[in-house]
XYZ file of C-alpha atoms in Angstrom:
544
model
C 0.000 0.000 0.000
C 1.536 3.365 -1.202
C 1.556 6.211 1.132
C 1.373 8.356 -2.008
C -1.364 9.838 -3.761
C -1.112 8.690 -7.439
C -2.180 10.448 -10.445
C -4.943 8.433 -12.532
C -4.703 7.783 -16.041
C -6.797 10.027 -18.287
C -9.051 7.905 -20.652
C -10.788 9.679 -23.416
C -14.142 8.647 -25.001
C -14.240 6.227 -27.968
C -14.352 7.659 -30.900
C -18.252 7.899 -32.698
C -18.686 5.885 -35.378
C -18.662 7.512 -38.588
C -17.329 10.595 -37.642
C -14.311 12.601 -38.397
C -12.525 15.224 -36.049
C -11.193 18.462 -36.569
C -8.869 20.899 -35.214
C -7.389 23.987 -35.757
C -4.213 25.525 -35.354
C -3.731 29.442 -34.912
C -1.468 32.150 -34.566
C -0.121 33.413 -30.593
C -1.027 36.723 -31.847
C -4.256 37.643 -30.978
C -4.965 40.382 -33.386
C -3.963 37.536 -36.777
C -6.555 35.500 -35.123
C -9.391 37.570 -35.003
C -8.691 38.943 -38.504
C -8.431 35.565 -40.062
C -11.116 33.859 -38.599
C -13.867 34.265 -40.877
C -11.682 32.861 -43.733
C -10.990 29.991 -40.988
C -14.180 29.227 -40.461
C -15.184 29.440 -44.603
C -13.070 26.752 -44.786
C -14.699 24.638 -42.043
C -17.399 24.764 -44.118
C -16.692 23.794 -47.424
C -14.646 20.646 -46.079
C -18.013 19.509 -43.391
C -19.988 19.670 -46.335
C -17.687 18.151 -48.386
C -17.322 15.506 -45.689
C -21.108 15.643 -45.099
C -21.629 14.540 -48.700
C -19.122 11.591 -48.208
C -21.467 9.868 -45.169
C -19.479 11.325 -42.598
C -20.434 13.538 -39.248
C -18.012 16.342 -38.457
C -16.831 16.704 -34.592
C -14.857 20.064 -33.786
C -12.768 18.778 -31.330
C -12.590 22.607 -29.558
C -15.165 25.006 -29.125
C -14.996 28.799 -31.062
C -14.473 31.282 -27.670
C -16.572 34.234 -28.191
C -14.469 35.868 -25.842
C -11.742 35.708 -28.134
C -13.738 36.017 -31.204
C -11.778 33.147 -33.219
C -12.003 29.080 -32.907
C -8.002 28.989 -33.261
C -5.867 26.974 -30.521
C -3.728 29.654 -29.496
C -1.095 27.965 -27.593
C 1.137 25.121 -27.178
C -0.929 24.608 -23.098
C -4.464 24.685 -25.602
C -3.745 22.310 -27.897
C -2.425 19.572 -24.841
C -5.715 20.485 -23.241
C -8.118 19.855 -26.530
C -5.866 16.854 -27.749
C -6.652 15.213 -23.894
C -10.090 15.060 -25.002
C -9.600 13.771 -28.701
C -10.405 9.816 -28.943
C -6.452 9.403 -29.947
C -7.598 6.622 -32.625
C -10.406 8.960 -34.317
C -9.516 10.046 -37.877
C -8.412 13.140 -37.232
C -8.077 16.513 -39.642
C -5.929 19.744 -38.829
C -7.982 22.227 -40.820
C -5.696 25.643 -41.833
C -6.993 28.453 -43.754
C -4.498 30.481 -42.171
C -0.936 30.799 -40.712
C -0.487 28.857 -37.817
C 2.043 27.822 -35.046
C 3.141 24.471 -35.504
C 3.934 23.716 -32.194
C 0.660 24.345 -30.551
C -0.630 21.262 -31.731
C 2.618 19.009 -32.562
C 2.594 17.546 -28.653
C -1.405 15.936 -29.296
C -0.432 14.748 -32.989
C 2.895 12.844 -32.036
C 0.755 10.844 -29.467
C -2.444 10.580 -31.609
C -2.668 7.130 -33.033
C -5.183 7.074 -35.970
C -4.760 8.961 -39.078
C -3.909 12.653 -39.368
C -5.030 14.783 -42.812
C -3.780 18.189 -42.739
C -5.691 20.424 -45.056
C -5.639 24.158 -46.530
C -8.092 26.097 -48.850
C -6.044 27.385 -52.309
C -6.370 31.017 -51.530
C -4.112 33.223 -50.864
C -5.493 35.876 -48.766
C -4.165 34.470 -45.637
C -1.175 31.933 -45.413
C -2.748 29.076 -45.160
C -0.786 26.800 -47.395
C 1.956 28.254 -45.810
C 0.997 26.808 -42.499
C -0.109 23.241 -44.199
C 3.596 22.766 -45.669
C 5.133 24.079 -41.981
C 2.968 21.370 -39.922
C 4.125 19.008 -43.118
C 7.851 19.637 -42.268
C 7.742 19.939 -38.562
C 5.492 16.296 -38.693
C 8.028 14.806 -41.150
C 10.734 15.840 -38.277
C 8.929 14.357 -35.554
C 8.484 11.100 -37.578
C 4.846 10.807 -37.357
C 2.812 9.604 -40.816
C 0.175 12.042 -42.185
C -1.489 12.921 -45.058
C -1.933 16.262 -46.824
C -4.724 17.946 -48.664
C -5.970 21.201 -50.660
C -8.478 22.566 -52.446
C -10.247 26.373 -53.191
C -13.237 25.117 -51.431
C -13.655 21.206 -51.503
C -16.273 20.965 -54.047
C -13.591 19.718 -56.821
C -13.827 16.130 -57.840
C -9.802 15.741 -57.217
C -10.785 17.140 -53.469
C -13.337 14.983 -52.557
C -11.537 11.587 -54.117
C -8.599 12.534 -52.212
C -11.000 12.800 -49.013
C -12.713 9.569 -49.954
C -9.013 7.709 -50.025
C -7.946 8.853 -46.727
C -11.524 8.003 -45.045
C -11.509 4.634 -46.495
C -7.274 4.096 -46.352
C -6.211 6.655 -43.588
C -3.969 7.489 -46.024
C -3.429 9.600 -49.040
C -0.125 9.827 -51.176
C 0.281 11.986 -54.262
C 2.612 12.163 -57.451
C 5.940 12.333 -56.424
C 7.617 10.900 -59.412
C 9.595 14.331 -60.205
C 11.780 13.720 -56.932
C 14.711 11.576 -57.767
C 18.631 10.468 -55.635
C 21.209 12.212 -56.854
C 23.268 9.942 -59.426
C 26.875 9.970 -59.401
C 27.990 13.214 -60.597
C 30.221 14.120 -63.677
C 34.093 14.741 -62.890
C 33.805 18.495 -64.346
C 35.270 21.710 -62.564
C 31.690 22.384 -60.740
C 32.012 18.596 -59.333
C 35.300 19.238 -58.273
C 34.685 23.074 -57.329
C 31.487 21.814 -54.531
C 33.666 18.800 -53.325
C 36.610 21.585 -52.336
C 34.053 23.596 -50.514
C 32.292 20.862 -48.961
C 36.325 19.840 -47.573
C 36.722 23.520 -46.431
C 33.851 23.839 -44.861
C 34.225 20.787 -42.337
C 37.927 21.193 -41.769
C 37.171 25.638 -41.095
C 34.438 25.348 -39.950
C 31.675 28.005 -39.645
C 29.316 29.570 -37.086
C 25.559 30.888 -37.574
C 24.323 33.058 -35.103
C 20.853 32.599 -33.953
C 18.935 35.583 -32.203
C 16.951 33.004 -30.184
C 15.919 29.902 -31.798
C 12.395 28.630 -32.345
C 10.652 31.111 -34.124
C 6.698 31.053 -34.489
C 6.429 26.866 -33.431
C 8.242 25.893 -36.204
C 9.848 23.097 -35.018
C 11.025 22.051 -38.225
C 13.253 24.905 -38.540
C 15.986 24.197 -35.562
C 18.399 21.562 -36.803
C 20.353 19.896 -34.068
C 23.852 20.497 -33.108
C 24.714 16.635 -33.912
C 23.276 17.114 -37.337
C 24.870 20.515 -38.067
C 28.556 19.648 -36.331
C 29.377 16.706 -38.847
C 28.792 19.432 -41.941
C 31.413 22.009 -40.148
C 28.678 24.335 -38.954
C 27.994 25.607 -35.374
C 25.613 27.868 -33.543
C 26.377 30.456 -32.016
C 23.481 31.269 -29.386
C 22.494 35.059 -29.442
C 19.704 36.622 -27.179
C 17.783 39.197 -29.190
C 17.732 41.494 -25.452
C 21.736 41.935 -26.748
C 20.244 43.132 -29.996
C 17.840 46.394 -28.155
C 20.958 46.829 -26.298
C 23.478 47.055 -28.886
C 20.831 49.265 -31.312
C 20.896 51.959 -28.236
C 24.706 52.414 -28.322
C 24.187 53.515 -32.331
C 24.456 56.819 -32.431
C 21.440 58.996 -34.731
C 24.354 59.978 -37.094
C 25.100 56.602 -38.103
C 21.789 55.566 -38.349
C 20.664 59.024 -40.886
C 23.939 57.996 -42.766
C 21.991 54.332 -43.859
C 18.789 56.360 -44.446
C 21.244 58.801 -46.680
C 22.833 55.838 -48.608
C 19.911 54.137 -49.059
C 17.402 57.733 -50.731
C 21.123 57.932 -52.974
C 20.676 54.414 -53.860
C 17.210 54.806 -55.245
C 14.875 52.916 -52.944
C 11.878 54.607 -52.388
C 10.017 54.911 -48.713
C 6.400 55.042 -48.556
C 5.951 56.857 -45.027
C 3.661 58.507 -43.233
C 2.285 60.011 -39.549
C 0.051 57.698 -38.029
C 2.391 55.165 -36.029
C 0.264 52.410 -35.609
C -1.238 52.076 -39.356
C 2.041 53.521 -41.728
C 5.774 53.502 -41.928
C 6.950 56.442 -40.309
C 10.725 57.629 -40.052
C 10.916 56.870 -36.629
C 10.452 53.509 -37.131
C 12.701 53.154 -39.879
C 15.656 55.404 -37.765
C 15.229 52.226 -35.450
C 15.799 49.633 -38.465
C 18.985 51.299 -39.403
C 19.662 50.785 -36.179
C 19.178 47.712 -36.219
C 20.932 46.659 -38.920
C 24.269 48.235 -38.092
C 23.662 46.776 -34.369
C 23.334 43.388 -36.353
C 26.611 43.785 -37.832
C 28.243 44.736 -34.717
C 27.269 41.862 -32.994
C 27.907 39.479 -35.821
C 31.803 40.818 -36.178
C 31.919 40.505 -32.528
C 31.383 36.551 -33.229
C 32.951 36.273 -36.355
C 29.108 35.063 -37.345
C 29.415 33.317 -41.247
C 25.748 33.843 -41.519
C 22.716 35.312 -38.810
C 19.673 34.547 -38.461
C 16.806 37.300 -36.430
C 13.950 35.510 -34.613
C 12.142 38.567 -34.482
C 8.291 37.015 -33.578
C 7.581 36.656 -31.027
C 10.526 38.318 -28.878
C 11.276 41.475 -30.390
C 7.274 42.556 -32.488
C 6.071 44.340 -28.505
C 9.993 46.156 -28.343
C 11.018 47.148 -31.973
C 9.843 47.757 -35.120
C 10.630 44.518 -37.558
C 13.897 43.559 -37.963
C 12.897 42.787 -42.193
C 14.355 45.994 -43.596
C 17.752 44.930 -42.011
C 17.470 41.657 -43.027
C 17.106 42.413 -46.632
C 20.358 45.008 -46.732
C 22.025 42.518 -44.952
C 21.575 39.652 -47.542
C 22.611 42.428 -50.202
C 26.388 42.220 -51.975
C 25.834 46.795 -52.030
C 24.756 48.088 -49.042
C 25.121 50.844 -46.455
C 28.780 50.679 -45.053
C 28.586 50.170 -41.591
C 32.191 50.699 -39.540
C 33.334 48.486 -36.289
C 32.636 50.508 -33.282
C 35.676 52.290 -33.093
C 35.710 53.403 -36.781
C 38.587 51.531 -37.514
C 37.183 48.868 -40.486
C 34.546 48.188 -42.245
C 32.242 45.543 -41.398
C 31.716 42.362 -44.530
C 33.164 45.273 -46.722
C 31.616 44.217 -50.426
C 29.721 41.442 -49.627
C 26.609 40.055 -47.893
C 26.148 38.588 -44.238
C 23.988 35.712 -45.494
C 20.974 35.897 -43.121
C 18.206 33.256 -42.125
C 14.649 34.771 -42.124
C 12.666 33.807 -38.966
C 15.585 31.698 -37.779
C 15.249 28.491 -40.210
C 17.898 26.747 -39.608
C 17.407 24.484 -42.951
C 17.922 28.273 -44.575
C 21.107 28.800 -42.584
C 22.670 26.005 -44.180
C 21.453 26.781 -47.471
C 22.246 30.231 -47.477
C 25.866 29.572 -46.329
C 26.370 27.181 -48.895
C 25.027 29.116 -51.724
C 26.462 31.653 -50.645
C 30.200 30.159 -50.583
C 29.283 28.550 -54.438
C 28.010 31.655 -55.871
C 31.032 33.799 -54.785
C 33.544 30.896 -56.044
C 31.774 31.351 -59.264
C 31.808 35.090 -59.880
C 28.006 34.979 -59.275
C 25.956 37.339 -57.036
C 25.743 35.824 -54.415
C 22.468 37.347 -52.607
C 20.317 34.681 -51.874
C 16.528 34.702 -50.132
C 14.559 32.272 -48.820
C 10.375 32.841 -49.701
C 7.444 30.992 -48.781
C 5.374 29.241 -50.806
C 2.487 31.212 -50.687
C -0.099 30.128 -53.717
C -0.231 30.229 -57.325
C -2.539 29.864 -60.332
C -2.326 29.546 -63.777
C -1.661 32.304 -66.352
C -2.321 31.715 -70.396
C -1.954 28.134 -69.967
C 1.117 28.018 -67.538
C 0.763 27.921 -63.940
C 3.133 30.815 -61.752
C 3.524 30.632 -58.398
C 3.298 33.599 -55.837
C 6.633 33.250 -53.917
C 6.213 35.988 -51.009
C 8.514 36.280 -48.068
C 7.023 38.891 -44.942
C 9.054 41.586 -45.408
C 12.790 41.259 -46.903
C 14.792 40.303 -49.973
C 18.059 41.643 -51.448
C 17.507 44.455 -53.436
C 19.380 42.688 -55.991
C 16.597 39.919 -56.842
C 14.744 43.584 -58.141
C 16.766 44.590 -60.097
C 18.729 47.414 -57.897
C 17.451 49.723 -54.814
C 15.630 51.957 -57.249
C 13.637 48.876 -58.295
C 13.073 48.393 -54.684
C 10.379 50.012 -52.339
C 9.571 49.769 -48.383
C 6.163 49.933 -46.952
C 4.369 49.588 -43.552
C 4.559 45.759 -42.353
C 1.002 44.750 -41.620
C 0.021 46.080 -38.303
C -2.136 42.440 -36.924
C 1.717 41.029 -37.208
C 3.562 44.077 -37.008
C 2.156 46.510 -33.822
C 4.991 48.438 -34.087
C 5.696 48.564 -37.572
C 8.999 48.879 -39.320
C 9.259 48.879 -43.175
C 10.212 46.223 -45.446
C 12.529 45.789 -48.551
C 9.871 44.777 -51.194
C 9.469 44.786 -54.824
C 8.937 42.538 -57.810
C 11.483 39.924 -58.982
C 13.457 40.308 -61.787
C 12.993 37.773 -64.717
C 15.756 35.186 -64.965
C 17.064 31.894 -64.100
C 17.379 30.617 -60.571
C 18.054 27.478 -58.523
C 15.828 26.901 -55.934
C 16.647 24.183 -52.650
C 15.111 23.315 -49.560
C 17.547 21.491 -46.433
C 15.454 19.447 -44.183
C 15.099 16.480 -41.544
C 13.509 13.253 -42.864
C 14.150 9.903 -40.583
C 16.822 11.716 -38.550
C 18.878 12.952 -40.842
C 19.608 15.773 -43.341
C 18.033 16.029 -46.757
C 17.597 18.664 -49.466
C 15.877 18.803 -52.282
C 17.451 20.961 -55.410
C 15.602 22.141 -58.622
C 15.496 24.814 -61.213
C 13.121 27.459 -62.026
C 12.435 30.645 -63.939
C 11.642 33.939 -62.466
C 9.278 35.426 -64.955
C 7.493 38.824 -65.515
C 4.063 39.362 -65.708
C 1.795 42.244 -66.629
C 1.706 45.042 -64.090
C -2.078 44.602 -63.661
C -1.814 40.644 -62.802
C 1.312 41.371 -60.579
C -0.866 43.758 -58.925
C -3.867 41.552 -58.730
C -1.683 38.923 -56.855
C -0.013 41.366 -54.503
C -3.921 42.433 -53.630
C -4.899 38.561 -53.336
C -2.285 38.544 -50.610
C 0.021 40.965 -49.028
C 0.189 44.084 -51.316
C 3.352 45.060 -48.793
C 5.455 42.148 -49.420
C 8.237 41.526 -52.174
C 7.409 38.733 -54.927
C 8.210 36.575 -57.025
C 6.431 35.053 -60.136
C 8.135 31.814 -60.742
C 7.531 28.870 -62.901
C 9.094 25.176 -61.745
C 11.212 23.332 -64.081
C 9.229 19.855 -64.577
C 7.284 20.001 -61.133
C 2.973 20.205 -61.200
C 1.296 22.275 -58.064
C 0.354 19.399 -56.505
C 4.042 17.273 -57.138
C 5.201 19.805 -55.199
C 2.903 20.372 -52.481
C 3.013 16.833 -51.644
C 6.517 16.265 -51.361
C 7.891 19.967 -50.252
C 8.554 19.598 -46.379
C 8.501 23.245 -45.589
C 6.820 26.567 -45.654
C 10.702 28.098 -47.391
C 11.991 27.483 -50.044
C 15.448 29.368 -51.273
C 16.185 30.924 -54.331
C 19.432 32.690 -55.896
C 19.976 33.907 -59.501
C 21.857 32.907 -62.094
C 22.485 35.285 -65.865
C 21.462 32.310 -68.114
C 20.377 28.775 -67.836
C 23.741 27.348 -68.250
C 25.448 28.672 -65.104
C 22.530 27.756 -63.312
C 22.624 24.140 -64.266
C 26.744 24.425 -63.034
C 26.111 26.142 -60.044
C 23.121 23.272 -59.434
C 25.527 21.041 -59.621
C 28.223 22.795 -57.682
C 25.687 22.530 -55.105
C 24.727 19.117 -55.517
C 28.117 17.855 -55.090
C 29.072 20.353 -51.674
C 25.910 18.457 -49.999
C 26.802 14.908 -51.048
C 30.114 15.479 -50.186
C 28.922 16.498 -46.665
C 27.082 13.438 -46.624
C 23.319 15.314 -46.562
C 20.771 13.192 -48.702
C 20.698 14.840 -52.028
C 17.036 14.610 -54.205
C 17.009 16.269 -57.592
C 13.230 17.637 -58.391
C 12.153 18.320 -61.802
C 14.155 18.716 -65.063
C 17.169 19.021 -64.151
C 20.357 18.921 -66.374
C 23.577 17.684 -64.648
């Protein structure tokens, strides 16, 4: 007999017969949830009566709070608590119309046993898709099976067979035949060129800086220090407090001097008065600030790339850390000087740095960033997400949009290049981005991530291309009209090929000045990662 009270084991209810449940992941940000919620719950509807149609009943598995005005779980604490009342072998569907934190509901889906559909409409008003492909990586990371789904609003035959599949299978796969192991390479200068880096890299060795790891739940985006070491690449642990602190010993001169280079350069600044709805100069006098502080800190390290968390740490104490981002992934930029005046910081070349701390983007960007430069290439580089797409004159063009930043380069040049107010339900404070339209041209795109506990990436090629002025508008309008983008067609890979096997909501993307070099510098690539022993998949038509 045990003189200890102990705990009893929490049994949930069988599931119902018949029926299907549903949850729903949110944003931590109160303000994204409220906004989004009616295109949240649009999407409830269209799949229960798409699932209505199919003979099954539809069980939210959380209530909407009226309090709160959304339906969202809205914290990693919520979704334990709804997930202890889930029948854990119920069919189960994580419904996302919107952005959401991956980690809120990651702890109830690794234990759930029966079989897990996440969903998202094809819209692109709010990220949804972009939240299906980060619960897609972050689930492929934690090892657990699920399927994935989308549709504009689950009427579509191709919608409801896949539905029909997974209720019948409690599984769905798609085409992946585009993805294919990387062959043995030819013995050419690029082979030989990505094998010496790959060599240099793990006997030099390298360090990322991360301004607080984690950002937004995406758990897919922290790589562990086991599977970085082996590669030659470190961390370098940063607290973005050290980043306020160091951006109030910048003087106002140094700061007006970036806002001077930058109105010489061309880019143009679309400010205003009212601090909580446009981009004012104050806010932007804190950016430059930012990015020399950045610097600073990253010469104080000897940092080969950096990475700013940004959400949620630093959105209640500073405007957004994008516009710094952007100059700082930029070959010309505004010279910033060590503190005592004596050098100039990365003089004539970009600090390669990892939106939203993805560490999968770290090692990217460091590696394309060390090809490109061997090659006599410009070596900016950007991760975007993968935000929607549809089809123009026969041809279907994604929307690549990152939130707030890309080298002014990817435009074309600063004067190609605008900044406008970041959206105020993520941005309270504001702070202006680095935003514009992509230049046409040629580009390799790549994606490093975890699959069965080790490193992968997959590699393709793609075109940026330009579009009329009015349909480049009408997609900026049809999602974030503040936001830089890209119009890109896939070399040999469908929508759906790859939506199904993309395990991310990034993707990078660097230039090349004709096909040619691309295909080399592909390869150059290619042969760095297999060298470094990461899992190399080639996606598409691709020419080695």
């Amino acid at each position: 007999m045990t003189p200890y009270v102990l705990p009893g084991v929490h049994r949930t209810a069988a599931a119902e017969p018949g029926t299907v449940y549903t949850v729903a992941s949110g944003d931590l940000r109160p303000a994204a949830n409220t906004t989004c919620w009616p295109t949240q719950e649009k999407l409830e509807n269209d799949l229960s009566a798409a699932l209505t149609d199919l003979g099954w009943k539809v069980h939210r598995g959380h209530d909407v709070d009226p309090a709160k005005g959304h339906g969202f779980i809205d914290s990693q604490r919520a979704g334990i608590e709804v997930f202890k009342n889930l029948p854990k072998d119920a069919p189960l569907i994580v419904v996302e119309g919107v952005w959401q934190y991956s980690h809120h509901v990651l702890a109830g889906l690794r234990s759930h046993r029966g079989p897990i559909l996440v969903v998202a409409n094809w819209n692109g008003e709010f990220p949804g898709l972009v939240g299906l492909l980060n619960l897609a990586g972050s689930l492929t990371k934690a090892g657990r099976d699920y399927s994935v789904l989308w549709s504009l609003d689950f009427t579509d035959e191709w919608a409801r067979s896949g539905l029909r599949t997974w209720l019948e299978t409690g599984a769905l796969t798609h085409d992946t035949g585009h993805v294919r192991d990387l062959p043995a390479l030819p013995q050419d200068t690029e082979t030989e060129l990505g094998t010496a880096l790959a060599r240099q890299l793990r006997e030099e060795k390298a360090i990322i800086g991360v301004f607080d790891e984690g950002c937004m739940g995406m758990y897919n985006a922290i790589i562990d220090d086991e599977l970085l070491n082996p590669l030659g690449i470190y961390k370098e642990r940063l607290s973005q407090s050290a980043l306020v602190a160091e951006m109030a010993k910048v003087s106002d001169e140094e700061a007006r001097a970036v806002r001077s280079w930058l109105d010489d350069a061309g880019l143009t600044f679309h400010t205003g008065t009212d601090e909580a709805t446009e981009l004012t100069d104050t806010q932007l006098h804190s950016q430059f600030k930012m990015y020399i502080a950045a610097l600073r800190i990253s010469d104080d390290f000897g940092l080969d790339a950096v990475g700013i968390q940004y959400q949620q740490g630093l959105k209640d104490t500073v405007p957004a850390s994008d516009l710094a981002e952007g100059l700082l992934n930029n070959v010309q930029r505004p010279p910033v000087r060590s503190r005592d005046g004596a050098r100039e910081l990365y003089a004539g070349a970009p600090l390669p740095h990892f939106n939203e701390v993805d560490e999968g983007v770290a090692v990217d960007s460091l590696v394309t960033n060390r090809i490109w430069t061997a090659m006599g290439l410009d070596p900016a580089t950007t991760l975007h997400d993968i935000r929607w797409g549809e089809e123009y004159e026969g041809r279907f063009v994604w929307v690549f949009e990152i939130s707030g930043a890309v080298p002014a380069s990817h435009h074309g040049g600063y004067d190609k290049s605008w900044s406008m107010r970041q959206p105020p339900m993520f941005f309270p404070l504001g702070g202006g981005t680095l935003s514009g339209v992509s230049k046409p041209g040629e580009l390799v795109w790549s994606r490093v991530f975890l699959m069965d506990g080790t490193l992968h990436v997959d590699l393709g090629r793609a075109t940026a291309v330009q579009l009329p002025q009015e349909e480049t508008q009408r997609r900026l309008d049809a999602t974030n009209p503040q936001w830089p983008i890209m119009h890109a067609e896939l070399h040999g890979v469908s929508r759906d090929q790859f939506m199904a096997r993309h395990r991310a909501n990034h993707l990078n993307v660097a230039y090349a000045p004709d096909a040619a070099t691309a295909d080399k510098a592909l390869r150059a690539k290619a042969a760095l990662f297999a060298e470094l022993g990461v899992s190399v998949h080639l996606c598409g038509d691709v020419t080695l």
